[in-house]
Amino acid sequence: MSDLERRYLRLLRAYPADYRRSRGAEIVGTYLDLAAQGQRWPSPADAADLLRGGLRQRLRAAGAADLIPGVRLAALLAFPAAAAVAGTWATAETTAPTVDWVEFGPFATVGVACWVAWLLAAVVAAVAPARWARVAVGLALAVTVAVVPGSVIAGVPRPPLFVLLPQMVLGLLALALPTGGGWRLRLPPLAAAAAAVASTAHGLGDWSYRWGDPGTALTTAAPAVLVVAMLIAVALVLRGDRRGLWSMLLLIAPVGLLSLRPLAFLTAKTLDWNPQDTATFAVTAAAVVALNVTVLWVALTAGRAARNRPLRSANLPTAHTCPTCGSPR
């Protein structure tokens, strides 16, 4: 056995054992036939292809074949939501009144960098080839994460963590955007961002991170995302498609984190904590993520159990029933 074949067999462990036994030799043989002369390692593309295929087969074995399409659908919902939130905050940044004790040029906070990055990602998704949408989303997500340490290093103000955290989670989900799709899938992020900018500029006034409660706007966005996801899920279920249900389950954490501020106040009231403490927000955010993980685990477990459940004996013919009609003899 060559080193290349041995390494392909290691990657094949991503597949379920039954699938490896039935088709493992065929899969490895195909890759070996396509390998270049003298090749010793699987190419990154081959490794990614095997890992994706293994994940797909494991989900199918668990009765969750619709999970990956559900992730892509959730990404198509998360990206417009992230773009709309970015449009709202970008407009809020520009209307911040000038104060002497804290400033970041003409803007309220350094967060304007990440909001502009998300707006640019929406533009890229609309006008550039589809494969660049994920790159733009990844860059916007990186800028969003960098805002937190960057503000500390530079000594400039940043948006509250309960504003940045849901944007990060929406961005992580948006990384699963499908590489295909026509204009009807590529325009919603830009349209959502434009609508958010227009509506915020019309009614915002002097409201910003410093004045008012930015958690209110996020709490308003949460039910909007949930309602859209529910409507799509219902429409797909009526056609026998379950990916909408999976997308709803995947959006529990983003929707919960969009409501992080009121949920943190509820946590503080229940545990008699300070609602403004970072620990309160951290515990609440961890609870939201844990809830999402638990719900997904329960759904996967239920799907596996339903797939492995034997047929009920009442539905099977016995020695005392007619094998054709099932009536007693």
Short mmCIF file of C-alpha atoms in Angstrom, two decimals, residues 51-289:
data_model
loop_
_atom_site.label_atom_id
_atom_site.label_comp_id
_atom_site.label_asym_id
_atom_site.label_seq_id
_atom_site.Cartn_x
_atom_site.Cartn_y
_atom_site.Cartn_z
CA LEU A 51 -14.63 15.56 4.34
CA ARG A 52 -17.74 17.17 2.82
CA GLY A 53 -18.88 13.83 1.47
CA GLY A 54 -18.30 12.14 4.82
CA LEU A 55 -20.29 14.80 6.65
CA ARG A 56 -23.11 14.48 4.12
CA GLN A 57 -23.26 10.69 4.53
CA ARG A 58 -23.16 10.91 8.32
CA LEU A 59 -26.04 13.38 8.30
CA ARG A 60 -27.98 11.13 5.94
CA ALA A 61 -27.34 8.17 8.24
CA ALA A 62 -28.60 10.27 11.16
CA GLY A 63 -31.81 11.13 9.31
CA ALA A 64 -30.70 14.74 8.80
CA ALA A 65 -29.98 14.83 5.08
CA ASP A 66 -31.69 18.24 4.89
CA LEU A 67 -29.34 19.83 7.44
CA ILE A 68 -26.70 21.05 4.97
CA PRO A 69 -29.32 22.57 2.62
CA GLY A 70 -30.85 24.06 5.78
CA VAL A 71 -27.50 25.64 6.67
CA ARG A 72 -27.32 27.22 3.23
CA LEU A 73 -30.87 28.53 3.55
CA ALA A 74 -30.07 29.94 7.00
CA ALA A 75 -27.04 31.67 5.47
CA LEU A 76 -29.29 33.26 2.85
CA LEU A 77 -31.38 34.67 5.70
CA ALA A 78 -28.46 35.63 7.95
CA PHE A 79 -26.63 37.70 5.34
CA PRO A 80 -29.52 40.13 4.63
CA ALA A 81 -30.11 40.41 8.38
CA ALA A 82 -26.45 41.26 8.97
CA ALA A 83 -26.51 43.77 6.10
CA ALA A 84 -29.66 45.44 7.46
CA VAL A 85 -28.17 45.71 10.95
CA ALA A 86 -24.98 47.15 9.45
CA GLY A 87 -27.02 49.70 7.51
CA THR A 88 -28.77 50.80 10.68
CA TRP A 89 -25.57 51.14 12.71
CA ALA A 90 -23.61 52.80 9.90
CA THR A 91 -26.27 55.50 9.74
CA ALA A 92 -26.29 55.81 13.53
CA GLU A 93 -22.51 56.27 13.52
CA THR A 94 -22.73 59.27 11.21
CA THR A 95 -25.39 61.08 13.27
CA ALA A 96 -23.50 60.95 16.56
CA PRO A 97 -23.30 64.37 18.21
CA THR A 98 -19.73 65.53 18.87
CA VAL A 99 -18.54 65.28 22.46
CA ASP A 100 -15.18 66.10 23.97
CA TRP A 101 -14.56 63.10 26.22
CA VAL A 102 -14.85 60.31 23.63
CA GLU A 103 -14.72 60.47 19.85
CA PHE A 104 -13.62 58.66 16.72
CA GLY A 105 -13.41 61.41 14.16
CA PRO A 106 -16.87 62.30 12.83
CA PHE A 107 -18.29 58.93 13.90
CA ALA A 108 -19.62 57.60 17.17
CA THR A 109 -17.27 54.60 17.44
CA VAL A 110 -14.65 52.60 15.59
CA GLY A 111 -17.48 50.20 14.80
CA VAL A 112 -18.12 52.20 11.64
CA ALA A 113 -15.29 50.18 10.06
CA CYS A 114 -17.11 46.87 10.42
CA TRP A 115 -20.47 48.32 9.37
CA VAL A 116 -18.93 49.71 6.19
CA ALA A 117 -17.28 46.32 5.60
CA TRP A 118 -20.66 44.61 5.78
CA LEU A 119 -22.23 47.13 3.41
CA LEU A 120 -19.39 46.54 0.96
CA ALA A 121 -19.94 42.78 1.30
CA ALA A 122 -23.58 43.28 0.31
CA VAL A 123 -22.46 45.23 -2.76
CA VAL A 124 -19.91 42.54 -3.69
CA ALA A 125 -22.55 39.82 -3.36
CA ALA A 126 -24.82 41.73 -5.74
CA VAL A 127 -22.36 42.65 -8.49
CA ALA A 128 -19.39 40.25 -8.30
CA PRO A 129 -19.21 36.54 -9.15
CA ALA A 130 -20.91 34.38 -6.53
CA ARG A 131 -17.67 32.87 -5.22
CA TRP A 132 -16.54 36.31 -4.01
CA ALA A 133 -19.54 36.70 -1.72
CA ARG A 134 -18.07 34.32 0.86
CA VAL A 135 -14.72 36.11 0.68
CA ALA A 136 -16.41 39.47 1.29
CA VAL A 137 -18.42 38.05 4.19
CA GLY A 138 -15.28 36.53 5.70
CA LEU A 139 -13.45 39.85 5.50
CA ALA A 140 -16.39 41.71 7.05
CA LEU A 141 -16.53 39.14 9.84
CA ALA A 142 -12.78 39.53 10.45
CA VAL A 143 -13.14 43.32 10.70
CA THR A 144 -16.04 42.90 13.14
CA VAL A 145 -13.98 40.64 15.39
CA ALA A 146 -10.97 42.97 15.15
CA VAL A 147 -13.00 45.94 16.39
CA VAL A 148 -12.89 44.67 19.99
CA PRO A 149 -9.10 44.36 20.45
CA GLY A 150 -8.51 47.27 18.07
CA SER A 151 -10.53 49.65 20.21
CA VAL A 152 -8.55 48.64 23.30
CA ILE A 153 -5.17 49.02 21.60
CA ALA A 154 -6.02 52.35 19.97
CA GLY A 155 -7.97 53.68 22.95
CA VAL A 156 -11.03 54.57 20.86
CA PRO A 157 -14.72 53.85 21.60
CA ARG A 158 -16.44 50.80 20.14
CA PRO A 159 -20.04 49.58 19.94
CA PRO A 160 -21.33 47.57 22.92
CA LEU A 161 -20.61 43.86 22.86
CA PHE A 162 -24.33 43.08 22.68
CA VAL A 163 -24.29 44.96 19.36
CA LEU A 164 -21.18 43.23 17.97
CA LEU A 165 -21.88 39.67 19.14
CA PRO A 166 -25.05 39.03 17.08
CA GLN A 167 -23.28 40.48 14.05
CA MET A 168 -20.46 37.98 14.51
CA VAL A 169 -22.86 35.04 14.77
CA LEU A 170 -24.85 36.19 11.74
CA GLY A 171 -21.54 36.49 9.90
CA LEU A 172 -20.46 32.97 10.84
CA LEU A 173 -23.72 31.61 9.49
CA ALA A 174 -23.45 33.73 6.34
CA LEU A 175 -20.13 32.05 5.53
CA ALA A 176 -22.19 29.06 4.38
CA LEU A 177 -23.66 31.03 1.46
CA PRO A 178 -24.21 28.85 -1.61
CA THR A 179 -21.81 29.60 -4.46
CA GLY A 180 -24.59 29.38 -7.03
CA GLY A 181 -27.90 31.17 -7.37
CA GLY A 182 -29.26 33.95 -9.51
CA TRP A 183 -30.02 37.58 -8.85
CA ARG A 184 -32.97 36.76 -6.62
CA LEU A 185 -30.52 35.27 -4.11
CA ARG A 186 -27.82 37.92 -4.52
CA LEU A 187 -29.84 41.12 -4.25
CA PRO A 188 -31.62 40.70 -0.84
CA PRO A 189 -28.55 41.71 1.27
CA LEU A 190 -28.06 44.93 -0.70
CA ALA A 191 -31.79 45.66 -0.70
CA ALA A 192 -32.02 45.07 3.06
CA ALA A 193 -29.02 47.32 3.71
CA ALA A 194 -30.42 50.11 1.52
CA ALA A 195 -33.82 49.90 3.20
CA ALA A 196 -32.20 50.01 6.65
CA VAL A 197 -30.08 53.04 5.75
CA ALA A 198 -33.07 54.91 4.32
CA SER A 199 -35.43 54.15 7.20
CA THR A 200 -32.81 54.87 9.85
CA ALA A 201 -31.73 58.15 8.26
CA HIS A 202 -35.37 59.23 8.07
CA GLY A 203 -36.27 58.59 11.70
CA LEU A 204 -33.03 58.48 13.63
CA GLY A 205 -32.31 62.13 14.38
CA ASP A 206 -29.53 62.43 16.94
CA TRP A 207 -29.90 58.84 18.15
CA SER A 208 -26.65 56.84 18.32
CA TYR A 209 -24.77 54.40 20.50
CA ARG A 210 -24.37 57.17 23.08
CA TRP A 211 -27.98 58.32 23.17
CA GLY A 212 -30.95 56.01 23.57
CA ASP A 213 -30.89 52.23 23.74
CA PRO A 214 -29.27 50.46 20.76
CA GLY A 215 -30.65 47.18 22.08
CA THR A 216 -34.13 48.33 21.05
CA ALA A 217 -33.27 48.27 17.35
CA LEU A 218 -31.76 44.80 17.65
CA THR A 219 -34.80 43.51 19.52
CA THR A 220 -36.96 44.79 16.67
CA ALA A 221 -34.81 42.95 14.12
CA ALA A 222 -35.05 39.62 15.97
CA PRO A 223 -38.76 38.89 15.36
CA ALA A 224 -38.42 40.08 11.76
CA VAL A 225 -35.76 37.43 11.09
CA LEU A 226 -37.80 34.79 12.91
CA VAL A 227 -41.04 35.57 11.05
CA VAL A 228 -39.34 35.42 7.64
CA ALA A 229 -37.70 32.11 8.56
CA MET A 230 -41.03 30.68 9.75
CA LEU A 231 -42.87 31.73 6.58
CA ILE A 232 -40.20 30.15 4.38
CA ALA A 233 -40.20 26.98 6.51
CA VAL A 234 -43.98 26.62 6.25
CA ALA A 235 -43.90 27.15 2.48
CA LEU A 236 -41.18 24.51 2.07
CA VAL A 237 -42.82 21.99 4.41
CA LEU A 238 -45.99 22.18 2.33
CA ARG A 239 -43.83 20.99 -0.57
CA GLY A 240 -42.29 18.19 1.49
CA ASP A 241 -39.00 20.05 1.98
CA ARG A 242 -37.60 20.08 5.55
CA ARG A 243 -34.62 22.37 5.06
CA GLY A 244 -36.71 25.33 6.24
CA LEU A 245 -37.16 23.61 9.61
CA TRP A 246 -33.42 23.13 9.95
CA SER A 247 -32.79 26.77 9.04
CA MET A 248 -35.17 27.84 11.82
CA LEU A 249 -33.29 25.71 14.33
CA LEU A 250 -29.97 27.16 13.18
CA LEU A 251 -31.28 30.71 13.58
CA ILE A 252 -32.16 30.27 17.26
CA ALA A 253 -28.78 31.61 18.40
CA PRO A 254 -28.69 34.63 16.05
CA VAL A 255 -32.27 35.59 16.93
CA GLY A 256 -31.58 35.12 20.63
CA LEU A 257 -28.41 37.20 20.48
CA LEU A 258 -30.25 39.97 18.65
CA SER A 259 -32.43 40.07 21.78
CA LEU A 260 -29.42 39.79 24.09
CA ARG A 261 -30.00 43.04 25.96
CA PRO A 262 -33.56 42.33 27.17
CA LEU A 263 -32.61 38.71 27.85
CA ALA A 264 -29.67 39.93 29.94
CA PHE A 265 -32.01 42.14 31.96
CA LEU A 266 -34.21 39.08 32.52
CA THR A 267 -31.15 37.11 33.66
CA ALA A 268 -30.14 39.91 36.02
CA LYS A 269 -33.62 40.06 37.50
CA THR A 270 -33.76 36.29 37.98
CA LEU A 271 -30.28 35.97 39.53
CA ASP A 272 -30.23 39.37 41.23
CA TRP A 273 -27.23 40.48 39.19
CA ASN A 274 -26.26 43.86 37.78
CA PRO A 275 -27.84 44.04 34.30
CA GLN A 276 -24.94 46.18 33.02
CA ASP A 277 -22.16 43.76 34.02
CA THR A 278 -20.24 41.98 31.29
CA ALA A 279 -20.71 38.72 33.22
CA THR A 280 -24.49 39.04 32.88
CA PHE A 281 -24.24 39.41 29.12
CA ALA A 282 -21.70 36.59 28.89
CA VAL A 283 -23.86 34.14 30.85
CA THR A 284 -26.94 35.07 28.84
CA ALA A 285 -25.13 34.70 25.51
CA ALA A 286 -23.71 31.33 26.59
CA ALA A 287 -27.21 30.18 27.56
CA VAL A 288 -28.59 31.19 24.15
CA VAL A 289 -25.83 29.31 22.30
#
